[in-house]
mmCIF file of C-alpha atoms in Angstrom:
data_model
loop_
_atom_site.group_PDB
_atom_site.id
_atom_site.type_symbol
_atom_site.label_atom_id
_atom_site.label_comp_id
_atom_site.label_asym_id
_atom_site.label_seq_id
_atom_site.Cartn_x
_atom_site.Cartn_y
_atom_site.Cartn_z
ATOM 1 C CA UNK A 177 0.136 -15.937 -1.876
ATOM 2 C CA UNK A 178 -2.142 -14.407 -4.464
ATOM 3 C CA UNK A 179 -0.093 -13.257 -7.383
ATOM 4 C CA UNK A 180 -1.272 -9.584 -8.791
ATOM 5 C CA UNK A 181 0.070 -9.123 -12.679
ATOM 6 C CA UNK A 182 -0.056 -5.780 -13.965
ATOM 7 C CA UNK A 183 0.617 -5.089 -17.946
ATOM 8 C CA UNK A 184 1.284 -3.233 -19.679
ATOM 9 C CA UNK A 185 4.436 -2.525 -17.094
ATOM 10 C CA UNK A 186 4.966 0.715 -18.785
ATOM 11 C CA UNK A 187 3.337 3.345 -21.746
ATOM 12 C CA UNK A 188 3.831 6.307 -23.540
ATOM 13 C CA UNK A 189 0.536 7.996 -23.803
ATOM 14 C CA UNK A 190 -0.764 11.948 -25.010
ATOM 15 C CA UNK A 191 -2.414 14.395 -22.430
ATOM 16 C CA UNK A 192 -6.728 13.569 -23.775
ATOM 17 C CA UNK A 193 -5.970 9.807 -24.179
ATOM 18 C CA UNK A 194 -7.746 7.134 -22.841
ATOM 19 C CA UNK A 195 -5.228 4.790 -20.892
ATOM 20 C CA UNK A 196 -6.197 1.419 -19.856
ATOM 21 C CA UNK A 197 -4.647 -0.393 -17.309
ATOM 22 C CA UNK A 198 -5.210 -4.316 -16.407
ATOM 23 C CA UNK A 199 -4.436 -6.454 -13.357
ATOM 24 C CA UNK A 200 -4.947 -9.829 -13.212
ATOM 25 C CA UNK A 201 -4.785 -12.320 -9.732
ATOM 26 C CA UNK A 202 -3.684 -15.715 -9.448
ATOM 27 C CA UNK A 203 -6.938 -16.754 -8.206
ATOM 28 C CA UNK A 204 -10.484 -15.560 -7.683
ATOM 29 C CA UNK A 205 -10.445 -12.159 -5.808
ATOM 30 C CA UNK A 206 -14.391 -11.391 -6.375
ATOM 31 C CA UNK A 207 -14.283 -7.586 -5.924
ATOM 32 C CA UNK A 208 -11.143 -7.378 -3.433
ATOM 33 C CA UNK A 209 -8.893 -5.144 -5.470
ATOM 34 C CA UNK A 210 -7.708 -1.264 -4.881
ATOM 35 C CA UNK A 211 -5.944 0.627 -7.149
ATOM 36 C CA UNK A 212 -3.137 3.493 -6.294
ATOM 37 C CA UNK A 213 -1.141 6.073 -8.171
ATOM 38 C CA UNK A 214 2.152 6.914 -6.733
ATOM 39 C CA UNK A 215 4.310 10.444 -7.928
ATOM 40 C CA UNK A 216 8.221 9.891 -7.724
ATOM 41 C CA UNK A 217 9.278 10.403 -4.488
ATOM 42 C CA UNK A 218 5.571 10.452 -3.057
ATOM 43 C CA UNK A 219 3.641 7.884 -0.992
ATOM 44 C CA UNK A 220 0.940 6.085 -3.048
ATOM 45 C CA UNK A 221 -2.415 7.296 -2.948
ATOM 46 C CA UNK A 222 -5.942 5.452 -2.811
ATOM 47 C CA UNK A 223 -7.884 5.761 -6.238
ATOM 48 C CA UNK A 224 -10.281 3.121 -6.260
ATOM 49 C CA UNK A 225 -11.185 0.492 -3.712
ATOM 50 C CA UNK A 226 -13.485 -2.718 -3.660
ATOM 51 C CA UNK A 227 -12.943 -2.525 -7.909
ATOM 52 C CA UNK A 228 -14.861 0.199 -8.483
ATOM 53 C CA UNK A 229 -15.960 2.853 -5.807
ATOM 54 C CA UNK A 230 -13.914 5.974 -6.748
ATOM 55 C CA UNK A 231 -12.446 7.035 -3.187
ATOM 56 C CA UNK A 232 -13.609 11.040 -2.207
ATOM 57 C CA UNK A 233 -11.909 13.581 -3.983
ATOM 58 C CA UNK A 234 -10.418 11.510 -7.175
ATOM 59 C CA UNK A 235 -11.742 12.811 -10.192
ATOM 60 C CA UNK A 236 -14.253 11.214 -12.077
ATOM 61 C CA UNK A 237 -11.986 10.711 -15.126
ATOM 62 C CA UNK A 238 -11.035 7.674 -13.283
ATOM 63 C CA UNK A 239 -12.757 4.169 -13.281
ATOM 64 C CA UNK A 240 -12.263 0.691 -12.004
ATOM 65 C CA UNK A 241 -13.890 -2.711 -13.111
ATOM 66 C CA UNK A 242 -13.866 -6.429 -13.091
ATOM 67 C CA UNK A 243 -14.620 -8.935 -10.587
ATOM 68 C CA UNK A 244 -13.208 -12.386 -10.470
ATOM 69 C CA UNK A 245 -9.250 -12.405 -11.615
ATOM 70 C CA UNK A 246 -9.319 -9.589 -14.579
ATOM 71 C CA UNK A 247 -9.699 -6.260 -13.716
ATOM 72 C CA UNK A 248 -9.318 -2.787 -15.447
ATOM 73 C CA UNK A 249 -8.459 1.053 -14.339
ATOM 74 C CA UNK A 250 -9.505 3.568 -16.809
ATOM 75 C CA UNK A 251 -8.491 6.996 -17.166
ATOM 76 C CA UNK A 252 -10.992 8.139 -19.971
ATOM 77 C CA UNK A 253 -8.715 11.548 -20.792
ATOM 78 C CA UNK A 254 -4.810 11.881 -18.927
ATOM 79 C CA UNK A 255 -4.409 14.911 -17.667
ATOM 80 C CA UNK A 256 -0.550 16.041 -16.843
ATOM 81 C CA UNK A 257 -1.322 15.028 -13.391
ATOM 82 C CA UNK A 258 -1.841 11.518 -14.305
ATOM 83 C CA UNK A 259 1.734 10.680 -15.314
ATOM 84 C CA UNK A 260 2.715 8.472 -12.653
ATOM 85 C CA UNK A 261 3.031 4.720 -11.839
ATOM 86 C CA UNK A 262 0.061 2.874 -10.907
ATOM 87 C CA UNK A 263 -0.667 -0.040 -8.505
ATOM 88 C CA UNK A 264 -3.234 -2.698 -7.938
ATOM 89 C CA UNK A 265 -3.879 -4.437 -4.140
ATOM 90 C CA UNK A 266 -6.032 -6.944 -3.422
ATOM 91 C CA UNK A 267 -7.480 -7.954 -0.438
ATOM 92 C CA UNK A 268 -9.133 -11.452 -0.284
ATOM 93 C CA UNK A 269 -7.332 -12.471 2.153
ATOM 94 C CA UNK A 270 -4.897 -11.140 5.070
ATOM 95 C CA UNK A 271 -1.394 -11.529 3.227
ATOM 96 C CA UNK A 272 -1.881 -8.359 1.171
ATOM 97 C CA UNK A 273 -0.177 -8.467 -2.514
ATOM 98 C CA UNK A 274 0.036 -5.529 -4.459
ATOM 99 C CA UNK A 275 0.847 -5.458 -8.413
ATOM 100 C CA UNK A 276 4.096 -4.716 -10.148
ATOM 101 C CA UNK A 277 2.959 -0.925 -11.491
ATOM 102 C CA UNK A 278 2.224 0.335 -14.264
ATOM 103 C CA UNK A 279 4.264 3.932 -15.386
ATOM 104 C CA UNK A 280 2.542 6.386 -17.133
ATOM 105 C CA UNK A 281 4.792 8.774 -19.362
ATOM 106 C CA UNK A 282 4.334 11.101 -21.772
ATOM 107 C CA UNK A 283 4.721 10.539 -25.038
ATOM 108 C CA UNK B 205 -7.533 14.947 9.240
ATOM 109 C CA UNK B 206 -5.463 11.656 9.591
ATOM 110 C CA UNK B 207 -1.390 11.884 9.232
ATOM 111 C CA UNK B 208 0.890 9.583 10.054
ATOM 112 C CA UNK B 209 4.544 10.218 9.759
ATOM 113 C CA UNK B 210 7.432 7.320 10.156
ATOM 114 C CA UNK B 211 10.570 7.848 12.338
ATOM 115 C CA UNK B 212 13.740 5.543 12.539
ATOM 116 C CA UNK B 213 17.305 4.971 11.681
ATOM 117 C CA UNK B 214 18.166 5.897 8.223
ATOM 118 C CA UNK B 215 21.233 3.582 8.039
ATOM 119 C CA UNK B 216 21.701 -0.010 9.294
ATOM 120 C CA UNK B 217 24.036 -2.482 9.454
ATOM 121 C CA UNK B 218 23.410 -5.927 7.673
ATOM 122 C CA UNK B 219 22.246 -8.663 10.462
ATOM 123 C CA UNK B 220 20.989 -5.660 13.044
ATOM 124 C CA UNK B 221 17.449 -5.144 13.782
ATOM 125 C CA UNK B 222 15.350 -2.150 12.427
ATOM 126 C CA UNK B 223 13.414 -0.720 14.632
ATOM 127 C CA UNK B 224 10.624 2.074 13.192
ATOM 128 C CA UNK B 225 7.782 3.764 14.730
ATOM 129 C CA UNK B 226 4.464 5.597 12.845
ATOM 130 C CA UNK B 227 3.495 8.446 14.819
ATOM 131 C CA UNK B 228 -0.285 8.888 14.072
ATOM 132 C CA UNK B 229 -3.283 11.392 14.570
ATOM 133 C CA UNK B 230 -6.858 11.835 13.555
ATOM 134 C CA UNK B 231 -7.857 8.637 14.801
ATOM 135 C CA UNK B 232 -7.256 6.254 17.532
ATOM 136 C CA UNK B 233 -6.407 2.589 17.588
ATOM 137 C CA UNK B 234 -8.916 1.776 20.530
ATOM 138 C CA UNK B 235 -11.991 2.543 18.148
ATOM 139 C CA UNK B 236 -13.479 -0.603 16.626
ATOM 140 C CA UNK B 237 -12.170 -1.958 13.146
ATOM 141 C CA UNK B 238 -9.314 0.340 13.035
ATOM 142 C CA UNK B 239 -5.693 -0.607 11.654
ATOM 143 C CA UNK B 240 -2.620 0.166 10.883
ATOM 144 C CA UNK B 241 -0.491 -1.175 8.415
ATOM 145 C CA UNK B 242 3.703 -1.161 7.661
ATOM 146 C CA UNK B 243 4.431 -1.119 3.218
ATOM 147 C CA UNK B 244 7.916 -0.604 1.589
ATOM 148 C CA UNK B 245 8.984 -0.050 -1.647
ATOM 149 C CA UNK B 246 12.853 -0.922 -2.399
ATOM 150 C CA UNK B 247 14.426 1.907 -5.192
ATOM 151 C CA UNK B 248 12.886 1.293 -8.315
ATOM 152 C CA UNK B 249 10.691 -1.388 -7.218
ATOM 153 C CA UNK B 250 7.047 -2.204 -6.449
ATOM 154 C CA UNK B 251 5.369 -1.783 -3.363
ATOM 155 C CA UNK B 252 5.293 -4.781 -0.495
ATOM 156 C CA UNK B 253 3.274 -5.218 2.362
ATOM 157 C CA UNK B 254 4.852 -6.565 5.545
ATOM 158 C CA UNK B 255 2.202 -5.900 8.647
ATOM 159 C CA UNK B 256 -0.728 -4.718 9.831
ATOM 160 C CA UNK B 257 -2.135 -3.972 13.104
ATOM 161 C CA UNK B 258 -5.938 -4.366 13.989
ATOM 162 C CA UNK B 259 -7.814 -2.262 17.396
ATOM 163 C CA UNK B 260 -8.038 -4.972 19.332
ATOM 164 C CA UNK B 261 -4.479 -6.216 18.756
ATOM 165 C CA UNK B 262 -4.479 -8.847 16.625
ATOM 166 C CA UNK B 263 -1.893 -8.969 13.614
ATOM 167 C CA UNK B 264 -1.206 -10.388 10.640
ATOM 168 C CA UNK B 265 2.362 -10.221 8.913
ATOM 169 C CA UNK B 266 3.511 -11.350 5.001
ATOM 170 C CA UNK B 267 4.416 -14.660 4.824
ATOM 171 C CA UNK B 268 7.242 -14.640 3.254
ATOM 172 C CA UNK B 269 8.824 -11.617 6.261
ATOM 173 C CA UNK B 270 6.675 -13.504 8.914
ATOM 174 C CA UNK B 271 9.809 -14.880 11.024
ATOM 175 C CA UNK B 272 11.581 -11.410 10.854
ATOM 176 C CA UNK B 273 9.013 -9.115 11.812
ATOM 177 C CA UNK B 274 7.009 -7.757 15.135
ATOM 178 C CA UNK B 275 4.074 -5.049 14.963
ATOM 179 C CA UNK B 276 2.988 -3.541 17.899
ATOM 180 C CA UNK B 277 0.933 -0.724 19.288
ATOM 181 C CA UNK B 278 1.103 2.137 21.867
ATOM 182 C CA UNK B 279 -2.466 3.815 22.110
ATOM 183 C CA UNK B 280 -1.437 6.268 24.307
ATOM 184 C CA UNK B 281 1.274 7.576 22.096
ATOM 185 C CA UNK B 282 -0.850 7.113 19.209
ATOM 186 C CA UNK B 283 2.318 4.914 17.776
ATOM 187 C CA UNK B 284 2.664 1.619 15.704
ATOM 188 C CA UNK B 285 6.185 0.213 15.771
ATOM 189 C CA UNK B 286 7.829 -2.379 13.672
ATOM 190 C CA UNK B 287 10.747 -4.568 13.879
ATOM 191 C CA UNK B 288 12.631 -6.409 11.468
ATOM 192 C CA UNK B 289 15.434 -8.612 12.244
ATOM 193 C CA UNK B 290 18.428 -9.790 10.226
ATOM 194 C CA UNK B 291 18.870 -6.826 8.134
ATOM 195 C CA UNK B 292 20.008 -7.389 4.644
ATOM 196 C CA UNK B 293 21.377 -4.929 2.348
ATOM 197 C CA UNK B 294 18.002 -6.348 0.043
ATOM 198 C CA UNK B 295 15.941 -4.618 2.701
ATOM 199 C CA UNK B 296 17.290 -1.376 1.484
ATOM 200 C CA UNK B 297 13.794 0.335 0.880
ATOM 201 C CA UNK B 298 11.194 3.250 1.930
ATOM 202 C CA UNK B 299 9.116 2.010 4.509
ATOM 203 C CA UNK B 300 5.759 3.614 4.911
ATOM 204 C CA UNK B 301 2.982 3.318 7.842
ATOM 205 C CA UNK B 302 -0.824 3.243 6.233
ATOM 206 C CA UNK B 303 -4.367 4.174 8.358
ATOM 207 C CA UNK B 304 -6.021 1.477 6.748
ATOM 208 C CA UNK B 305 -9.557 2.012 4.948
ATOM 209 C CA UNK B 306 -12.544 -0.552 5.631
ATOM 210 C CA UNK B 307 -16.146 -0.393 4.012
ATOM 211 C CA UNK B 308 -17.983 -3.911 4.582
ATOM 212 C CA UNK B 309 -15.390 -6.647 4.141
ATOM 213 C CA UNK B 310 -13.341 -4.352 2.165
ATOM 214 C CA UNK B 311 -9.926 -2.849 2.813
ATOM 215 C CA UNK B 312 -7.224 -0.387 1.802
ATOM 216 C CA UNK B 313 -4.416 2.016 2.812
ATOM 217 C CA UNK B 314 -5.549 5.824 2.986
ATOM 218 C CA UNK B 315 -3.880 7.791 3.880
ATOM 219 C CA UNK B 316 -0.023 7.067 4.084
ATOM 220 C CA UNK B 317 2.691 8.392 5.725
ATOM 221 C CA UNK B 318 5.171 9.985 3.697
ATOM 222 C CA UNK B 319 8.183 7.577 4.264
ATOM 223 C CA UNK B 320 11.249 7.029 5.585
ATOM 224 C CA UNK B 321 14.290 5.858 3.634
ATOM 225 C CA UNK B 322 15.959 3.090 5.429
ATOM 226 C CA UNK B 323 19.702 1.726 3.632
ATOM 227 C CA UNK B 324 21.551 -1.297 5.095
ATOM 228 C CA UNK B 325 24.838 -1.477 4.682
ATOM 229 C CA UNK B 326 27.985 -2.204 6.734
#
């Protein structure tokens, strides 16, 4: 299996700050990674697929990069929506691996 | 619009099998490169992928679940059902049903159901 590590695993971040996330697979995943946000008690939802195509309907605050094994989500300013854990998926291959999540609070 | 909404027991004993179905619409699993895919997410935890279910019926299942687990489809329900056998009180988890996204080689889960809490435990 491809192994997707997330870090940091959790921060404490101000509503205008620039969060960075990272996500980094076991192996070469060219462009095969999707990133999710999941609410408490909410299903995840899609934010960015294929490492950087922002799906319809996220806002543009968001951003995805990196090809290969390192790869970055960007929120360039949190709004209070943002707080929330966040998840990275690749899909190289058919036995699907998603990241350990990354939570969002407010500082 | 696609929905999909899961539907099963809430409580199982350990060693039974689990038996959930996705009820979909907005789409149909006869139309080419279409799938369905099974997630779950133990309290607390991260999220796992266990199957998915292509249009023209082929499958693919985690690796590591592979023995345990049976996806299958009912088109004319608009319905993907999953099995698990062997229940374990580790298996404790919200299981969710995914439409699953494609652009070139390229896939993801969008939308999802909203989940279904399922607890083993004798």
């Amino acid at each position: 299996d491809i192994q997707m590590t997330q870090s940091p695993s959790s921060l404490s971040v101000s509503i205008g700050d620039r969060v960075t996330i990272t996500c980094r697979a076991s192996q070469s995943i060219s462009t095969y990674l999707n990133w999710y946000l999941q609410k408490p008690g909410k299903a995840p939802k899609l934010l960015i697929y294929a490492a950087s195509r922002l799906q319809s309907g996220v806002p543009s605050r968001f951003s995805g990069s990196g090809s290969g094994t390192d790869f970055t989500l960007t929120i360039s300013s949190l709004q209070p929506e943002d707080f929330a854990t966040y998840y990275c998926q690749q899909n190289y291959n058919m036995a699907l691996t998603f990241g350990g999540g990354t939570t969002v609070e407010i500082k | 619009q696609i929905t999909l909404k899961e539907s099963g027991p809430t409580l199982v004993k350990p060693t039974q099998t689990l038996t959930l179905t996705c009820t979909f619409s907005g789409f149909s699993l006869t139309t080419d490169r279409v799938s369905v895919g099974w997630i779950r997410q133990p309290p607390g935890k991260a999220l796992e992928w266990l199957a998915l279910i292509h249009w023209n019926d082929d499958k693919h299942y985690s690796p590591s679940l592979k023995n345990r687990l049976t996806i299958t489809k009912d088109t004319s329900e608009n319905q993907v059902v999953l099995t698990m056998t062997n229940m374990d009180p580790v298996d404790t988890a919200t299981y969710y049903c995914a439409h699953r996204g494609i652009y070139s080689n390229y896939v993801w889960f969008d939308p999802w159901g909203q989940g279904t809490l399922v607890t083993v435990s004798s």
